[in-house]
CSV table of C-alpha atoms in Angstrom, one decimal:
chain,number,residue,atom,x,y,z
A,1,UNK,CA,-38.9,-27.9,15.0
A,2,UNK,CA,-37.8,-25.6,12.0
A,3,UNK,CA,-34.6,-24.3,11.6
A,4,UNK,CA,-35.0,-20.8,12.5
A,5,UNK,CA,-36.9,-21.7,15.9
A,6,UNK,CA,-33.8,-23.8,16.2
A,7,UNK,CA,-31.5,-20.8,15.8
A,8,UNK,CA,-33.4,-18.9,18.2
A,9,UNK,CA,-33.2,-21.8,20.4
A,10,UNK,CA,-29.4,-22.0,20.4
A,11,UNK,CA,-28.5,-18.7,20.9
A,12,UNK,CA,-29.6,-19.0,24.3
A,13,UNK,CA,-27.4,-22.0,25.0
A,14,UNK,CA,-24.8,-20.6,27.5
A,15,UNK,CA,-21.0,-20.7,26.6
A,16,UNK,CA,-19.6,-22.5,29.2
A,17,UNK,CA,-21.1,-25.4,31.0
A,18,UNK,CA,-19.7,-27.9,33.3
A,19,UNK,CA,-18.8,-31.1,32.7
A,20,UNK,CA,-21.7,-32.7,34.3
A,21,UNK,CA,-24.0,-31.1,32.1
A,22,UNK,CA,-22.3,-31.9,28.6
A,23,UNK,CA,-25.0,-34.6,28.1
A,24,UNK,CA,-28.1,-32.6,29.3
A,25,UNK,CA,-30.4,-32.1,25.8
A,26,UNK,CA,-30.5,-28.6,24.0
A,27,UNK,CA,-33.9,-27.6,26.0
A,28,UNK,CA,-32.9,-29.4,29.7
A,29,UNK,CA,-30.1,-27.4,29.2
A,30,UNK,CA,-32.2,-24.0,28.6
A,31,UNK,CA,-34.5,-24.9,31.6
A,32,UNK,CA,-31.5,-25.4,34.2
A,33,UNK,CA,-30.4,-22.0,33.4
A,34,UNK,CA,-33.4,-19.7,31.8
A,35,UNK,CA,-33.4,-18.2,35.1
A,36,UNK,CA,-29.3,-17.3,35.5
A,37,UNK,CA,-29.0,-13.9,33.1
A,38,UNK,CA,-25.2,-13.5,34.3
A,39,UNK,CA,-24.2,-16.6,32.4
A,40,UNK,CA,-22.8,-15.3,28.7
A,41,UNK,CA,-24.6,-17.1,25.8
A,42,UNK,CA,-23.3,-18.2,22.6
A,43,UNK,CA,-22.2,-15.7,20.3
A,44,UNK,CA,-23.9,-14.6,16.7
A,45,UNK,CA,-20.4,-15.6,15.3
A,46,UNK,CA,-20.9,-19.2,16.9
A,47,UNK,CA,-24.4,-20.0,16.1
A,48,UNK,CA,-23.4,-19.0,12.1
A,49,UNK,CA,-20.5,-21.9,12.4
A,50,UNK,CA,-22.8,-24.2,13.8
A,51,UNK,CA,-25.1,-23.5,10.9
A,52,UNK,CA,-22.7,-23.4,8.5
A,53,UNK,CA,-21.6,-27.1,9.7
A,54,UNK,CA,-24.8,-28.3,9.0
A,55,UNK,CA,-24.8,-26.4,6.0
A,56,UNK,CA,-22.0,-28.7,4.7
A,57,UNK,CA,-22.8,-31.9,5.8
A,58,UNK,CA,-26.4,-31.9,4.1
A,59,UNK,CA,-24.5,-30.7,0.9
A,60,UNK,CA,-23.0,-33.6,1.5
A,61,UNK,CA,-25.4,-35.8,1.7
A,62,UNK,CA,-27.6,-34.5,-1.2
A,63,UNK,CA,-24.7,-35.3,-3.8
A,64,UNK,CA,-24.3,-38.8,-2.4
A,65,UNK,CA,-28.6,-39.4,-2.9
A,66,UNK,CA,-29.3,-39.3,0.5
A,67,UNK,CA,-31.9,-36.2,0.9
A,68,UNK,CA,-33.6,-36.6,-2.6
A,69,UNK,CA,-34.6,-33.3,-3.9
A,70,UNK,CA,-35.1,-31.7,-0.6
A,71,UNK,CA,-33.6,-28.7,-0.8
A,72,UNK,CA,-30.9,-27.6,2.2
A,73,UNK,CA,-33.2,-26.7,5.3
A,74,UNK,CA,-29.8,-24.9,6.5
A,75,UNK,CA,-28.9,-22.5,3.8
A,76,UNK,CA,-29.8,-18.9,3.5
A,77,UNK,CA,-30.4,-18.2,7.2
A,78,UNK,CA,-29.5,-14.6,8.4
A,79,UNK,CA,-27.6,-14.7,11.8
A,80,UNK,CA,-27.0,-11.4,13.2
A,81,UNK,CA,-23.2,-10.9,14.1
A,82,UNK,CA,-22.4,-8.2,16.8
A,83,UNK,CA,-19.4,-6.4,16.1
A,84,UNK,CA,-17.4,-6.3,19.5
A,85,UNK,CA,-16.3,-3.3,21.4
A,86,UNK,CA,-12.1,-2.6,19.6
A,87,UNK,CA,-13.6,-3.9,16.2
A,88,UNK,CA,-14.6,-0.7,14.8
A,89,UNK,CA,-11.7,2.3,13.5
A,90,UNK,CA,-11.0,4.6,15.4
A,91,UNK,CA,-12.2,8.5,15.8
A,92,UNK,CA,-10.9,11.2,15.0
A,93,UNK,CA,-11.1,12.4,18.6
A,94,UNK,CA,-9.4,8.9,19.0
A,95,UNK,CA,-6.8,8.7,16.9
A,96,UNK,CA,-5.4,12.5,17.7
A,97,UNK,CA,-5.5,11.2,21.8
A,98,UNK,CA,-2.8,8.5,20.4
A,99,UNK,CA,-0.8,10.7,18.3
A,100,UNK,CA,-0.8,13.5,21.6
A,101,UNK,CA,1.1,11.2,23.7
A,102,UNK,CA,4.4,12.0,25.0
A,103,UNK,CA,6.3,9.3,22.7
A,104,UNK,CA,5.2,11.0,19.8
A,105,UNK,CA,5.1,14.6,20.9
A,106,UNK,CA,8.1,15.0,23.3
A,107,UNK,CA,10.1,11.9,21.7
A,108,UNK,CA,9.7,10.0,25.6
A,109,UNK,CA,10.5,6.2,24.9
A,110,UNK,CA,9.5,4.6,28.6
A,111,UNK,CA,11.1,1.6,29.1
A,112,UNK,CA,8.1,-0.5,29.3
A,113,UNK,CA,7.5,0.2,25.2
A,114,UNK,CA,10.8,-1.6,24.5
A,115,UNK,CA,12.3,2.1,23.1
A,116,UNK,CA,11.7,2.8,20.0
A,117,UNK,CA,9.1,-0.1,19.3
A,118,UNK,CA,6.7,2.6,21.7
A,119,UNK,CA,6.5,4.8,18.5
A,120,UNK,CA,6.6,2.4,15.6
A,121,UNK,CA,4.5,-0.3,16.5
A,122,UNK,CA,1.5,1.9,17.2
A,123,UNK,CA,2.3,3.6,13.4
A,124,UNK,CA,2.3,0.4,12.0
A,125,UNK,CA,-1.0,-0.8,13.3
A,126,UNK,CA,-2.1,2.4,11.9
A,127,UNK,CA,-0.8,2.5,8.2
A,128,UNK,CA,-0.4,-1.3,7.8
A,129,UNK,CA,-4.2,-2.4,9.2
A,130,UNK,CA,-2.2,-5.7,10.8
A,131,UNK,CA,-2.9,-7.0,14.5
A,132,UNK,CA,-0.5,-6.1,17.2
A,133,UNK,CA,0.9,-9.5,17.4
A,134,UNK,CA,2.1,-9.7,13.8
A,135,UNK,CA,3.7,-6.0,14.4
A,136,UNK,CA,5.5,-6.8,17.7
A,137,UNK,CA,7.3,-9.6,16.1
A,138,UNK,CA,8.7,-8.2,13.2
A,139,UNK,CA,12.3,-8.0,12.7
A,140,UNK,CA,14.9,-6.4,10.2
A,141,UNK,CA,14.9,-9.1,8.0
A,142,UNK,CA,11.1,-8.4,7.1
A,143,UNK,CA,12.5,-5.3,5.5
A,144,UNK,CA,14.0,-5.2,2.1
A,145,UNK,CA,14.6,-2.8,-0.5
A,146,UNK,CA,14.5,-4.0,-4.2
A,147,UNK,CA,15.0,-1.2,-7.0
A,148,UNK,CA,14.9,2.1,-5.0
A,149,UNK,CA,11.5,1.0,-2.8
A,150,UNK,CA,11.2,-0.5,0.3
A,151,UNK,CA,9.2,-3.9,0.4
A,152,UNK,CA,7.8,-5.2,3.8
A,153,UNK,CA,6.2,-8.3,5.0
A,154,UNK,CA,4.3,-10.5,7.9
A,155,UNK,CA,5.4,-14.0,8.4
A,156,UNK,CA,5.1,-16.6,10.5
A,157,UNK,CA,9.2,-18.3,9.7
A,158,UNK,CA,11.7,-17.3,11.7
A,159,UNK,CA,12.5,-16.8,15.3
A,160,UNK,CA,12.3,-13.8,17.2
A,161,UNK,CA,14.6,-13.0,19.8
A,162,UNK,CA,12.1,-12.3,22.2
A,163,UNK,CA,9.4,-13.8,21.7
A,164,UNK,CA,10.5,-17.1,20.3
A,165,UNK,CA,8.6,-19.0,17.2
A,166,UNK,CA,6.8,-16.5,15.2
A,167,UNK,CA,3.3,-17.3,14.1
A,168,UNK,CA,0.2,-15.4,12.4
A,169,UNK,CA,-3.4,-15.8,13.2
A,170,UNK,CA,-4.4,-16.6,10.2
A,171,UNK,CA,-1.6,-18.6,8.0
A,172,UNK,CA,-4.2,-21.3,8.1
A,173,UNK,CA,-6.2,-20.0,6.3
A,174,UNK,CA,-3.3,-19.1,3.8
A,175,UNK,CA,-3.8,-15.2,4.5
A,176,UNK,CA,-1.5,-14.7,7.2
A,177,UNK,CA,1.7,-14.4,5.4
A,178,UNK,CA,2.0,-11.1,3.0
A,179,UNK,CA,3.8,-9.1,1.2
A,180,UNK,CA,3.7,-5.1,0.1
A,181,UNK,CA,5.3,-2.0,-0.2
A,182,UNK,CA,6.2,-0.3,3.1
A,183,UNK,CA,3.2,2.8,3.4
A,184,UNK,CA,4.7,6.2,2.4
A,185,UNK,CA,3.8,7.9,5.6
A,186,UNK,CA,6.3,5.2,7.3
A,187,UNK,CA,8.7,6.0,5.0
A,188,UNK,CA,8.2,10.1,5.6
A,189,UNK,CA,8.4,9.6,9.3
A,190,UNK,CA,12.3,8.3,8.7
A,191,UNK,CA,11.1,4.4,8.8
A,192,UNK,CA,14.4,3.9,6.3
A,193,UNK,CA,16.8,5.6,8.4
A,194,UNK,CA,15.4,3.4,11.2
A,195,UNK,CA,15.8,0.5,9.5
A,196,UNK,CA,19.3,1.2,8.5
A,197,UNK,CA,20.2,2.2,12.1
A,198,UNK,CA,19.5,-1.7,13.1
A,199,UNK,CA,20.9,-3.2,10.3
A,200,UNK,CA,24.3,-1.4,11.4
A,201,UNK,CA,23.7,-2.9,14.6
């Protein structure tokens, strides 16, 4: 079995199995459920990680001697990565059905937006790229101005008030925490006056 009729093999693994199956071979497996289409198979995203494992380990084991000069069976394999449905930036058509709202047009804050945070957090996703998660959580203190400009930042220390111990999705990987200069637009749309109209509070 090469590699690549292993890939095509494994992509038709399904995601979720049950317990009594965990042991079942790769192709026992495929044979109980060739014939179920609803079942979700593993992902482009997943198969790549698997490889990528494998990738790693015979690295591995070709600097310790173990695979001679046998060069890695599980490099340079193409796995095709779909790009789900919310991935992609929005339209124009889009992006003006956002900004058309009442919370932007008619200044409505609905009490299920938490006030103010109905206007600003969509803004933010928009001019600062970050995920919802990291905007919803930010507090004053992530807002600083140093020599006349106004610095901002995601973090994962702290606590907020609401939603207790802050984290980020990807501090792990050390590129969750980050700091830049607020966007312009923010600042244009009175983000400073907002910011000053907490602080006060």
């Amino acid at each position: 079995l090469t590699v690549s009729q292993w890939l095509d093999t494994l992509k038709q693994r399904p995601t979720k199995i049950p317990k009594s199956d965990t042991r079942l071979t790769l192709p026992k497996l495929l044979e109980k459920y060739k014939s179920d289409l609803s079942i979700p198979r593993l992902t482009g995203k997943t198969v790549r990680q698997h490889l990528g494992s494998l990738c790693v380990i015979w690295n591995k084991a070709q600097r310790r001697g173990l695979t001679g000069d046998q060069p890695n069976p599980f490099a340079n394999h193409d796995v095709r990565v779909e790009v789900r449905a919310g991935g992609n930036p929005l339209t124009l058509e889009e992006l003006n059905a956002v900004l058309s709202l009442p919370v932007f047009t008619r200044g409505e804050r609905p009490r299920s937006g938490r006030g103010d945070a109905a206007y600003w957090i969509p803004l933010f996703l928009l001019f600062t790229g970050a995920r919802p998660g990291e905007v919803a959580q930010l507090l004053v203190s992530d807002f600083k101005s140093e020599n006349g400009s106004w610095i901002m930042q995601y973090t994962d220390q702290g606590i907020h008030p609401a939603g207790g111990q802050r984290h980020l999705k990807t501090s792990r990987k050390g590129t969750g925490v980050r700091q830049f200069p607020v966007p312009q637009y923010l600042l244009d749309l009175g983000l400073e006056e907002y910011i000053l109209w907490l602080k006060d509070r």
